């Protein structure tokens, strides 16, 4: 028979779990809270859009609405994808040229900045490509 069957009381949860486990949980919770405080506005906005109360239509509209004076952010993402995939040759494609005409100066700077960061990963992002895009500013 077990000790509990003989009338022994169940040990307190503190003894079962142990102080080390509780301290580890508290440290993990504090780390998570610190990461959330430092998340960018874009991440916070996307978290809010993932809420069950937000309709797909509302999320789609907000993600694709114009930012400032330029085109929707999806145009910037398409440009970055096309340029990192095809490099300088992308500038010969009508879709890429149309997108470049549509973006604002601030968005073009964003494209350049992101391509520079992606450069080590994509060999088609060359000096010539970056100089050509910089000339459009």
mmCIF file of C-alpha atoms in Angstrom:
data_model
loop_
_atom_site.group_PDB
_atom_site.id
_atom_site.type_symbol
_atom_site.label_atom_id
_atom_site.label_comp_id
_atom_site.label_asym_id
_atom_site.label_seq_id
_atom_site.Cartn_x
_atom_site.Cartn_y
_atom_site.Cartn_z
ATOM 1 C CA UNK A 1 0.000 0.000 0.000
ATOM 2 C CA UNK A 2 1.090 3.555 -0.674
ATOM 3 C CA UNK A 3 1.856 6.067 2.033
ATOM 4 C CA UNK A 4 -1.221 8.082 1.061
ATOM 5 C CA UNK A 5 -3.448 5.072 1.682
ATOM 6 C CA UNK A 6 -2.198 4.932 5.294
ATOM 7 C CA UNK A 7 -3.312 8.497 5.954
ATOM 8 C CA UNK A 8 -0.119 10.332 5.041
ATOM 9 C CA UNK A 9 -0.728 13.711 3.529
ATOM 10 C CA UNK A 10 0.278 14.652 -0.008
ATOM 11 C CA UNK A 11 3.505 16.708 -0.095
ATOM 12 C CA UNK A 12 3.114 20.422 -0.898
ATOM 13 C CA UNK A 13 3.553 21.375 -4.530
ATOM 14 C CA UNK A 14 6.719 23.326 -3.636
ATOM 15 C CA UNK A 15 8.403 20.104 -2.574
ATOM 16 C CA UNK A 16 7.197 18.197 -5.635
ATOM 17 C CA UNK A 17 8.217 20.787 -8.238
ATOM 18 C CA UNK A 18 11.237 22.165 -6.482
ATOM 19 C CA UNK A 19 12.553 25.689 -6.258
ATOM 20 C CA UNK A 20 14.905 25.318 -9.251
ATOM 21 C CA UNK A 21 12.034 24.538 -11.603
ATOM 22 C CA UNK A 22 9.969 27.507 -10.398
ATOM 23 C CA UNK A 23 12.953 29.838 -10.712
ATOM 24 C CA UNK A 24 13.615 28.603 -14.255
ATOM 25 C CA UNK A 25 9.979 29.263 -15.177
ATOM 26 C CA UNK A 26 10.129 32.767 -13.724
ATOM 27 C CA UNK A 27 13.334 33.522 -15.658
ATOM 28 C CA UNK A 28 11.777 32.208 -18.896
ATOM 29 C CA UNK A 29 8.666 34.351 -18.353
ATOM 30 C CA UNK A 30 10.830 37.429 -17.735
ATOM 31 C CA UNK A 31 12.833 36.765 -20.940
ATOM 32 C CA UNK A 32 9.635 36.400 -22.979
ATOM 33 C CA UNK A 33 8.266 39.654 -21.559
ATOM 34 C CA UNK A 34 11.537 41.458 -22.373
ATOM 35 C CA UNK A 35 11.463 40.182 -25.982
ATOM 36 C CA UNK A 36 7.896 41.394 -26.399
ATOM 37 C CA UNK A 37 8.851 44.869 -25.185
ATOM 38 C CA UNK A 38 11.513 45.112 -27.906
ATOM 39 C CA UNK A 39 9.442 43.808 -30.832
ATOM 40 C CA UNK A 40 9.131 46.107 -33.806
ATOM 41 C CA UNK A 41 5.901 47.893 -34.613
ATOM 42 C CA UNK A 42 5.452 45.633 -37.652
ATOM 43 C CA UNK A 43 5.595 42.490 -35.518
ATOM 44 C CA UNK A 44 3.160 43.944 -32.999
ATOM 45 C CA UNK A 45 0.776 44.934 -35.807
ATOM 46 C CA UNK A 46 0.945 41.443 -37.317
ATOM 47 C CA UNK A 47 0.335 39.836 -33.905
ATOM 48 C CA UNK A 48 -2.749 42.027 -33.541
ATOM 49 C CA UNK A 49 -3.967 40.981 -36.995
ATOM 50 C CA UNK A 50 -3.642 37.296 -36.016
ATOM 51 C CA UNK A 51 -6.282 37.752 -33.324
ATOM 52 C CA UNK A 52 -9.417 35.631 -33.822
ATOM 53 C CA UNK A 53 -11.567 38.773 -33.771
ATOM 54 C CA UNK A 54 -9.882 40.196 -36.900
ATOM 55 C CA UNK A 55 -11.494 39.173 -40.180
ATOM 56 C CA UNK A 56 -9.432 38.016 -43.141
ATOM 57 C CA UNK A 57 -10.687 40.972 -45.187
ATOM 58 C CA UNK A 58 -9.658 43.471 -42.525
ATOM 59 C CA UNK A 59 -6.196 41.906 -42.174
ATOM 60 C CA UNK A 60 -5.732 41.840 -45.965
ATOM 61 C CA UNK A 61 -6.735 45.499 -46.262
ATOM 62 C CA UNK A 62 -4.451 46.632 -43.465
ATOM 63 C CA UNK A 63 -1.445 44.667 -44.736
ATOM 64 C CA UNK A 64 -1.863 45.988 -48.266
ATOM 65 C CA UNK A 65 -2.797 49.578 -47.496
ATOM 66 C CA UNK A 66 -0.423 52.254 -48.654
ATOM 67 C CA UNK A 67 2.347 53.152 -46.249
ATOM 68 C CA UNK A 68 2.958 56.885 -46.313
ATOM 69 C CA UNK A 69 3.211 58.199 -49.858
ATOM 70 C CA UNK A 70 4.232 54.989 -51.632
ATOM 71 C CA UNK A 71 2.774 51.759 -52.899
ATOM 72 C CA UNK A 72 1.570 48.923 -50.678
ATOM 73 C CA UNK A 73 4.273 47.057 -48.784
ATOM 74 C CA UNK A 74 3.558 44.024 -50.979
ATOM 75 C CA UNK A 75 5.047 45.948 -53.939
ATOM 76 C CA UNK A 76 8.282 46.445 -51.980
ATOM 77 C CA UNK A 77 8.356 42.749 -51.076
ATOM 78 C CA UNK A 78 7.826 41.776 -54.738
ATOM 79 C CA UNK A 79 10.676 44.064 -55.796
ATOM 80 C CA UNK A 80 13.055 42.616 -53.244
ATOM 81 C CA UNK A 81 12.151 39.078 -54.248
ATOM 82 C CA UNK A 82 12.606 39.790 -57.955
ATOM 83 C CA UNK A 83 15.908 41.634 -57.501
ATOM 84 C CA UNK A 84 17.436 39.093 -55.108
ATOM 85 C CA UNK A 85 16.408 36.237 -57.402
ATOM 86 C CA UNK A 86 17.320 37.647 -60.825
ATOM 87 C CA UNK A 87 19.791 40.428 -60.023
ATOM 88 C CA UNK A 88 20.592 43.020 -62.676
ATOM 89 C CA UNK A 89 18.621 41.109 -65.337
ATOM 90 C CA UNK A 90 15.419 41.876 -63.381
ATOM 91 C CA UNK A 91 15.765 45.509 -64.444
ATOM 92 C CA UNK A 92 14.939 44.416 -68.004
ATOM 93 C CA UNK A 93 11.564 42.955 -67.020
ATOM 94 C CA UNK A 94 8.512 45.225 -67.447
ATOM 95 C CA UNK A 95 6.990 44.182 -64.092
ATOM 96 C CA UNK A 96 10.132 45.139 -62.206
ATOM 97 C CA UNK A 97 10.394 48.476 -64.027
ATOM 98 C CA UNK A 98 6.735 49.228 -63.281
ATOM 99 C CA UNK A 99 7.223 48.465 -59.607
ATOM 100 C CA UNK A 100 10.311 50.671 -59.463
ATOM 101 C CA UNK A 101 8.304 53.524 -60.981
ATOM 102 C CA UNK A 102 5.524 53.015 -58.430
ATOM 103 C CA UNK A 103 7.538 53.029 -55.190
ATOM 104 C CA UNK A 104 8.351 56.168 -53.261
ATOM 105 C CA UNK A 105 11.901 57.350 -52.587
ATOM 106 C CA UNK A 106 11.636 56.104 -48.998
ATOM 107 C CA UNK A 107 10.521 52.680 -50.204
ATOM 108 C CA UNK A 108 13.355 52.534 -52.738
ATOM 109 C CA UNK A 109 15.791 53.302 -49.917
ATOM 110 C CA UNK A 110 14.222 50.437 -47.964
ATOM 111 C CA UNK A 111 14.711 48.119 -50.964
ATOM 112 C CA UNK A 112 18.376 49.127 -51.228
ATOM 113 C CA UNK A 113 18.949 48.707 -47.505
ATOM 114 C CA UNK A 114 17.401 45.254 -47.444
ATOM 115 C CA UNK A 115 19.276 44.127 -50.555
ATOM 116 C CA UNK A 116 22.552 45.200 -48.954
ATOM 117 C CA UNK A 117 21.711 43.077 -45.900
ATOM 118 C CA UNK A 118 20.786 40.116 -48.140
ATOM 119 C CA UNK A 119 23.907 40.453 -50.273
ATOM 120 C CA UNK A 120 26.004 37.772 -48.513
ATOM 121 C CA UNK A 121 23.234 35.232 -49.096
ATOM 122 C CA UNK A 122 22.444 36.050 -52.755
ATOM 123 C CA UNK A 123 25.329 36.300 -55.218
ATOM 124 C CA UNK A 124 23.195 38.034 -57.869
ATOM 125 C CA UNK A 125 23.045 41.158 -55.680
ATOM 126 C CA UNK A 126 26.097 42.840 -57.198
ATOM 127 C CA UNK A 127 27.680 46.284 -56.951
ATOM 128 C CA UNK A 128 26.292 47.078 -60.407
ATOM 129 C CA UNK A 129 22.743 46.311 -59.291
ATOM 130 C CA UNK A 130 23.051 48.421 -56.140
ATOM 131 C CA UNK A 131 24.630 51.323 -58.060
ATOM 132 C CA UNK A 132 21.895 51.193 -60.710
ATOM 133 C CA UNK A 133 19.176 51.264 -58.032
ATOM 134 C CA UNK A 134 21.014 54.028 -56.162
ATOM 135 C CA UNK A 135 21.003 56.089 -59.351
ATOM 136 C CA UNK A 136 17.204 56.018 -59.302
ATOM 137 C CA UNK A 137 17.059 57.957 -56.027
#
